[in-house]
Every structure is written in C-alpha cells, then in structure tokens.
Tab-separated table of C-alpha atoms in Angstrom:
chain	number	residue	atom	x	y	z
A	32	UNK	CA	7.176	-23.308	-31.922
A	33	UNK	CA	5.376	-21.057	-30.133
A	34	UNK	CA	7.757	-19.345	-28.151
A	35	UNK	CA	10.067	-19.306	-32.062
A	36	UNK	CA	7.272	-17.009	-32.864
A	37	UNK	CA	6.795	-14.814	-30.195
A	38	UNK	CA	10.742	-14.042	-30.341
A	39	UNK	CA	10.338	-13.133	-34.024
A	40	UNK	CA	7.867	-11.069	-33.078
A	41	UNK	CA	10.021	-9.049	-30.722
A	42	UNK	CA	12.748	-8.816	-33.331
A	43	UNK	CA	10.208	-6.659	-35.686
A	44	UNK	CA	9.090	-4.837	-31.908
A	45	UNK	CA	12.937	-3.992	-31.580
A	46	UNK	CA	14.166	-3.487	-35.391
A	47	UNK	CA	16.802	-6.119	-34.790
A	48	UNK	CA	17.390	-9.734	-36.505
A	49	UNK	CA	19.548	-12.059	-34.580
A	50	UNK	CA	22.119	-13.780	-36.057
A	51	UNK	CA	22.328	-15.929	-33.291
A	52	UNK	CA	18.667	-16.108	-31.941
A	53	UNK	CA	19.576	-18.692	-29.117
A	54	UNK	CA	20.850	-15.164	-27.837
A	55	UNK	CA	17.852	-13.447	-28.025
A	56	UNK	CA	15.876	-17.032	-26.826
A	57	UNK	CA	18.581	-16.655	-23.067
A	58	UNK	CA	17.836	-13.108	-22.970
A	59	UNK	CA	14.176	-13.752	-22.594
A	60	UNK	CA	14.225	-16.551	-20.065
A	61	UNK	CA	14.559	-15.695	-16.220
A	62	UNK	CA	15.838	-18.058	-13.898
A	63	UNK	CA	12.811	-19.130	-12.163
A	64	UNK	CA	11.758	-20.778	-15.806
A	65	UNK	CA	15.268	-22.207	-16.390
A	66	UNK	CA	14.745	-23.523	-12.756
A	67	UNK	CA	11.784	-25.342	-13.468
A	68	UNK	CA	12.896	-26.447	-16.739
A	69	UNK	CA	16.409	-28.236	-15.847
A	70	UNK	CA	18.026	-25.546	-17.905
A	71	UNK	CA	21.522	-24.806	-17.174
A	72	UNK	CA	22.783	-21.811	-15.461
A	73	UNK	CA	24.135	-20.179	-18.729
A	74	UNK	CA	20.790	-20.446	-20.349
A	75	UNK	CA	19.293	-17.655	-18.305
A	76	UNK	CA	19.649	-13.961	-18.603
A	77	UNK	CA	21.563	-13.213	-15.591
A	78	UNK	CA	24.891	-13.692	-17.417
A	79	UNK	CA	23.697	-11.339	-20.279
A	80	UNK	CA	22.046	-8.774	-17.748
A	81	UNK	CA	26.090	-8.236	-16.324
A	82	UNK	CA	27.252	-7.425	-19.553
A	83	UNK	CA	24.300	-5.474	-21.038
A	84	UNK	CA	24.672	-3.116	-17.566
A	85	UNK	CA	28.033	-2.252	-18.604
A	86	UNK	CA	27.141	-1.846	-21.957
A	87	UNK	CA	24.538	0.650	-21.194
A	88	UNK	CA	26.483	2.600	-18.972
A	89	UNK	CA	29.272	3.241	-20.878
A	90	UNK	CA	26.605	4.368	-23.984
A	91	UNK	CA	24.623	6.642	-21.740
A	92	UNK	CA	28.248	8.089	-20.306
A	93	UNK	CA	28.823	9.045	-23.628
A	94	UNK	CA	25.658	10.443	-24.807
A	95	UNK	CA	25.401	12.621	-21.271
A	96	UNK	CA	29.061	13.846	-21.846
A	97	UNK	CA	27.988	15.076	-25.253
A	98	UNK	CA	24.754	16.838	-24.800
A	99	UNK	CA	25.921	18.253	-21.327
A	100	UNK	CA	28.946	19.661	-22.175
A	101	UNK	CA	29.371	22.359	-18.998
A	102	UNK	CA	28.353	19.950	-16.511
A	103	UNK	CA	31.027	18.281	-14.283
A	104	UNK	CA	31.268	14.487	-13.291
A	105	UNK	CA	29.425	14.963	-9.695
A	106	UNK	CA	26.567	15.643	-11.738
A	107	UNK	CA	27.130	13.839	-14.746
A	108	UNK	CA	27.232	10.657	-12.393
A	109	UNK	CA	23.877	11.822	-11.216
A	110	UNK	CA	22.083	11.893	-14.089
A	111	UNK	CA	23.779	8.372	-15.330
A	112	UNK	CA	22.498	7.361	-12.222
A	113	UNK	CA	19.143	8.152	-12.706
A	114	UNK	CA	18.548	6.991	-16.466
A	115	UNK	CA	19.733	3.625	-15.813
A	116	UNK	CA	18.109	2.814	-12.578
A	117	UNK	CA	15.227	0.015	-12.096
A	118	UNK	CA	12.052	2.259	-12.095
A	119	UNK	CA	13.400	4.146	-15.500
A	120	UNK	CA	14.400	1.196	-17.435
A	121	UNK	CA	11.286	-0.583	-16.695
A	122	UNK	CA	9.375	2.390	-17.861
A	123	UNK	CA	11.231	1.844	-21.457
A	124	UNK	CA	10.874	-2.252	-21.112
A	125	UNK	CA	7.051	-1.735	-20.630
A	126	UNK	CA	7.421	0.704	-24.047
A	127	UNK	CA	8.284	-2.325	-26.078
A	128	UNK	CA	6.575	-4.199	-24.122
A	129	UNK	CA	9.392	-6.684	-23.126
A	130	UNK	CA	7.335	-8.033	-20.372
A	131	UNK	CA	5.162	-9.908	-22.525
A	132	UNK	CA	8.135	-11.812	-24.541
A	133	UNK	CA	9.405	-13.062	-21.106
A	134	UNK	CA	9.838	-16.922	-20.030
A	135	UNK	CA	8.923	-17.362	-16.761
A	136	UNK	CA	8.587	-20.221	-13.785
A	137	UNK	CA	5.275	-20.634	-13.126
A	138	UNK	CA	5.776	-19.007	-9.521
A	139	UNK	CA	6.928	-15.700	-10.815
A	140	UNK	CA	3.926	-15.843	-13.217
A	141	UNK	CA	0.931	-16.243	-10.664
A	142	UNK	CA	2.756	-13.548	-8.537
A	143	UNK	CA	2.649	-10.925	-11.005
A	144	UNK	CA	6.822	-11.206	-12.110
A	145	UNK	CA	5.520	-10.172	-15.899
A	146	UNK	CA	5.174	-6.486	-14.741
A	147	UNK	CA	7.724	-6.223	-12.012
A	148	UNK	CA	10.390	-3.555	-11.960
A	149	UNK	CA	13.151	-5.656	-11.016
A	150	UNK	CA	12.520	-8.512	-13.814
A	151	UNK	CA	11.702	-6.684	-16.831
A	152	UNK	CA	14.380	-3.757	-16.137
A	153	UNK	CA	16.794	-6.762	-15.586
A	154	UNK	CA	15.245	-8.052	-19.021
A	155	UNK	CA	16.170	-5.099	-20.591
A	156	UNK	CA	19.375	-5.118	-19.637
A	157	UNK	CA	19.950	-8.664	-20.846
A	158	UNK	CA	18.506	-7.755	-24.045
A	159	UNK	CA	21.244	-4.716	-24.828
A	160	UNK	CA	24.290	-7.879	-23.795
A	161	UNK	CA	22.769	-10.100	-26.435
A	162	UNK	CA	22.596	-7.564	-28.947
A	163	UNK	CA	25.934	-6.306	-28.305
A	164	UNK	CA	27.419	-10.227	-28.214
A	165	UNK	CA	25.012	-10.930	-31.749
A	166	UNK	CA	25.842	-7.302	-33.464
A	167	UNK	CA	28.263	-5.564	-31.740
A	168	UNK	CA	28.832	-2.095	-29.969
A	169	UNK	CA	27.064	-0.305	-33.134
A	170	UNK	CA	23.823	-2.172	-32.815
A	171	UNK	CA	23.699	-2.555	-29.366
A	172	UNK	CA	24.760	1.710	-29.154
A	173	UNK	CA	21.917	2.230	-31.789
A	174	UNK	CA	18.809	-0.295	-29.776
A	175	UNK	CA	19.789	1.894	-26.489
A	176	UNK	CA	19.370	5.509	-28.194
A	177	UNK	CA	15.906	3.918	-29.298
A	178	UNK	CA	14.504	2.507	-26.840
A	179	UNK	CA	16.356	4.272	-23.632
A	180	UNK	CA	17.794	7.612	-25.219
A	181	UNK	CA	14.700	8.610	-26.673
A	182	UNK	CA	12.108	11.210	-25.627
A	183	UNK	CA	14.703	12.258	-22.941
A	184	UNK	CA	12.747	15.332	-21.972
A	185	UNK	CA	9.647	13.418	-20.866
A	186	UNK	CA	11.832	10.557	-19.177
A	187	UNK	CA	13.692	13.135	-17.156
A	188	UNK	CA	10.913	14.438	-15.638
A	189	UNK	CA	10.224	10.687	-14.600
A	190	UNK	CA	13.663	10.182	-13.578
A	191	UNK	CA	13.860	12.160	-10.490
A	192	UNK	CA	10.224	13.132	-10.364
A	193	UNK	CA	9.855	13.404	-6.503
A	194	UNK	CA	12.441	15.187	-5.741
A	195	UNK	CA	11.713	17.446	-8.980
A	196	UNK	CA	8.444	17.808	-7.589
A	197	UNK	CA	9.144	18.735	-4.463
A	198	UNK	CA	11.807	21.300	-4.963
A	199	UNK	CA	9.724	22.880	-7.527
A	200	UNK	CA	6.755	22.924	-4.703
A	201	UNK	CA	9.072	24.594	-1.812
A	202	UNK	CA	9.898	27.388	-3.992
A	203	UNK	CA	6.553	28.238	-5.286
A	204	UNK	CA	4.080	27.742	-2.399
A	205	UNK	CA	3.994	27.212	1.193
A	206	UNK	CA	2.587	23.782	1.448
A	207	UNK	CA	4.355	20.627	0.743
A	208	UNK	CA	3.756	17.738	-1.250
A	209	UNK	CA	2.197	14.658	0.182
A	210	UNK	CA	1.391	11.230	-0.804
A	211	UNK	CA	-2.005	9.996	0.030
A	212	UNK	CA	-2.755	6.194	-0.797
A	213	UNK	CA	-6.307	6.001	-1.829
A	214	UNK	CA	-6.580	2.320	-2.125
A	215	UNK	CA	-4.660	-0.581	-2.722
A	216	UNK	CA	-6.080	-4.093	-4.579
A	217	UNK	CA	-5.207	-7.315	-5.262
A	218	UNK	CA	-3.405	-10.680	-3.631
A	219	UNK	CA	-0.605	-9.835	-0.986
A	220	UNK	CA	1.799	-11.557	-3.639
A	221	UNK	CA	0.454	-9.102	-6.692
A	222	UNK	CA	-0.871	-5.970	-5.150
A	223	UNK	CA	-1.682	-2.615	-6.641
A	224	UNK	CA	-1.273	0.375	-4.768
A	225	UNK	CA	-3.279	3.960	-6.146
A	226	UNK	CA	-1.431	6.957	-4.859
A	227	UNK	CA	-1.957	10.744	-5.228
A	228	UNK	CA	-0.264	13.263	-4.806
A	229	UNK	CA	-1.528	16.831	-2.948
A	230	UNK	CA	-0.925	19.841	-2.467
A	231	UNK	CA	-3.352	21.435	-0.012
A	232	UNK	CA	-6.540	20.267	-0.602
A	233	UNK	CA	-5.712	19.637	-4.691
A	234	UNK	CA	-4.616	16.460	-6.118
A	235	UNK	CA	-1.704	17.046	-8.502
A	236	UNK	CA	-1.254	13.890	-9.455
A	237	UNK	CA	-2.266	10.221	-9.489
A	238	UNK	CA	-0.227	6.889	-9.653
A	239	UNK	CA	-0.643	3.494	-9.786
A	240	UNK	CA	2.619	0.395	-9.219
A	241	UNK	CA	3.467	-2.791	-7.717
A	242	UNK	CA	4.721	-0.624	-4.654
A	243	UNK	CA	3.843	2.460	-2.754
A	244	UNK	CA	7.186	3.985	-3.622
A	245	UNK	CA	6.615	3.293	-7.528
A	246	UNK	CA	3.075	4.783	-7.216
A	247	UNK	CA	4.390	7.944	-5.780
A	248	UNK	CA	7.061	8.085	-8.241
A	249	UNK	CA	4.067	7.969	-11.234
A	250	UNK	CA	2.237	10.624	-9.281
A	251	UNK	CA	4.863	12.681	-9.166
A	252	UNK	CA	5.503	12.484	-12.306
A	253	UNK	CA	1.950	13.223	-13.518
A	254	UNK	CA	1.663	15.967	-11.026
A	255	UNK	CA	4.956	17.804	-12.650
A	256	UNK	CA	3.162	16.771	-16.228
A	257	UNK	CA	0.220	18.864	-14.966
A	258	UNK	CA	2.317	21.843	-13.603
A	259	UNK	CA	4.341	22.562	-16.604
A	260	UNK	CA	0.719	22.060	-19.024
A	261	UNK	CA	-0.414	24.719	-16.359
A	262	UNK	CA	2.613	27.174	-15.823
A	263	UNK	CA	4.296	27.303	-19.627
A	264	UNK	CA	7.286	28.964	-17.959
A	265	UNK	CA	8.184	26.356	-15.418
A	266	UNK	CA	11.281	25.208	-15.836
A	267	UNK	CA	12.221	21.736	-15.235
C-alpha cells in the first residue's frame, strides 16, 4: 500500500497515468531490491532501461536534426552524445525527483544508491521504456521533451561544461582552469566531494557530487553560469 501510493504520486510528478501500472511498479525497482526480494529477473528495470535508451535516442536524434538544421552528423552525434549521457540524465531524474520513488536493496540504500548517477539516470531511462510499452511513441516522445528536452539552453551549458569552460578560458586569459578539492565528507561507501574551480587566485565556481569528476563537472558549470551573468556577450 505504501509503495501503491508513492507510484501514484509520481504519476501526478510526471503528468502520466498508467494503464498498466505494474509497468511503472518494474520501472521503479532496481535489481538489488528484486534481489533481496526473490523477484524475478523481468521484474526489474534493467529490461525496460534497454528499450527506454533506444527510445530516447532516436527522440533526441530527431529533435537535434530539427533545431540544428546546418550541422552535420560528426557533430550531431556529439551533441546526442552529450544529452543522453549519465551525468545529464541524472541532472533531469533529480528534477522530478525520480530518486525518491526508487525500490531499492537495502545495500544500495545505506551506500547512498538513491542519489547515484548511474541508478537514477538508469531509472530514467527505464521510466521512458515503460511509458513507451504503456502509451506508445507519442507519450513516451512527449515525457522526454518534458523532462529531458526542456530548458536546453541551461542543460547545454551542463552538458559539456568543462570543456566549455576551458576553451572559453584559453581564449580569454592566460591562466587555465583548475580544480581544487576543498574537502570531501562522509563514509568511504557515500562520500561527498566539494570542488572549485579557479582561475588565478578567483574561484569561478563551486561543486559538490558523489565523485570528484561530477563535482568538477557542477563547478564548471556554475563557473560558466557566473561568466555569462558577468560578460552579457559571451557566447556559449
């Protein structure tokens, strides 16, 4: 009962009603809880994360191909590339926030597994393959533009926000970006690293993940946040 209502809670998150909801109920549930639960293999998300990858490629493919109509596929791959990757779909997941609708074993709880990149981005995934199995291409086309699509001018500057940062950095100034970790807390098994990122003596940016490359990432991408609020004509 109480997991029945947290799922029909995430349908009103989402702005989708299942039809099937054992759909939605497999899209939620990661192996380590079917694991502990005797659940067989086919009532985890792994199955649905396959599909819901292939969904979401093909969508963004199209939506790319539209709005960047000069580009050519070298690039266009690129940019796929980047929108669908682990750190960026995360990002969106934590938006909902999927994490908190997720089943899991009790190991991947203790250890932090509710706000890792690799299980709620693989959540996500397995969310857009049940909606496409409950509702179709439409639906599932319509949840991605929402939820993944959306604000794409702020998520491309977290997309590739390191190497954004730093070729913005070698053509304006002589010093390069680096990444300073300030501090790091928590169990080995759940740690928090705090990054920032510099320029000289000024901090650009700060960031905070699971990982030292995730940190940077977020300090990069606050650091390019504070460059274009600074510099109205920087173009990125």
């Amino acid at each position: 009962m109480k997991n029945t209502k947290k799922f029909l809670e995430l349908e009103k998150k989402i702005g989708y009603k299942f039809e099937n909801f054992d759909l939605l109920v497999h899209a939620m549930t990661h192996s380590s809880y079917a694991n502990e639960h005797h659940i067989a293999y086919e009532g985890n998300n792994e199955r649905l994360e396959f599909l819901g990858d292939a969904v979401l490629e093909l969508i963004s493919s199209e939506f790319l191909f539209h709005r960047h109509r000069n580009l050519p596929e070298g690039e266009l791959t690129k940019k796929r590339a980047s929108m669908v990757c682990e750190p960026t779909l995360a990002l969106c997941a934590r938006d909902i926030p999927l994490g908190n609708y997720l089943l899991l074993g009790k190991g991947e709880e203790s250890t932090g597994g509710r706000n890792r990149d690799s299980i709620v981005s693989d959540a996500m995934e397995a969310l857009i393959g049940a909606i496409y199995l409950d509702g179709g291409f439409a639906n599932a086309k319509e949840f991605i533009h929402r939820f993944i699509l959306n604000d794409i001018q702020n998520k491309q500057l977290f997309y590739d926000s390191k190497t954004t940062l730093q070729e913005i950095v070698q053509g304006r100034y002589e010093e390069d970006v680096h990444y300073v970790l300030v501090r790091e807390e928590g169990p080995d098994h759940n740690k928090s690293f705090y990054v920032e990122a510099v320029l000289g003596k000024e901090v650009l940016g700060e960031g905070c993940g699971h990982t030292k490359k995730s940190a940077e990432q977020q300090a990069a991408y606050c650091a390019l946040k504070k460059l274009k609020n600074e510099k109205g004509d920087l173009c990125i």
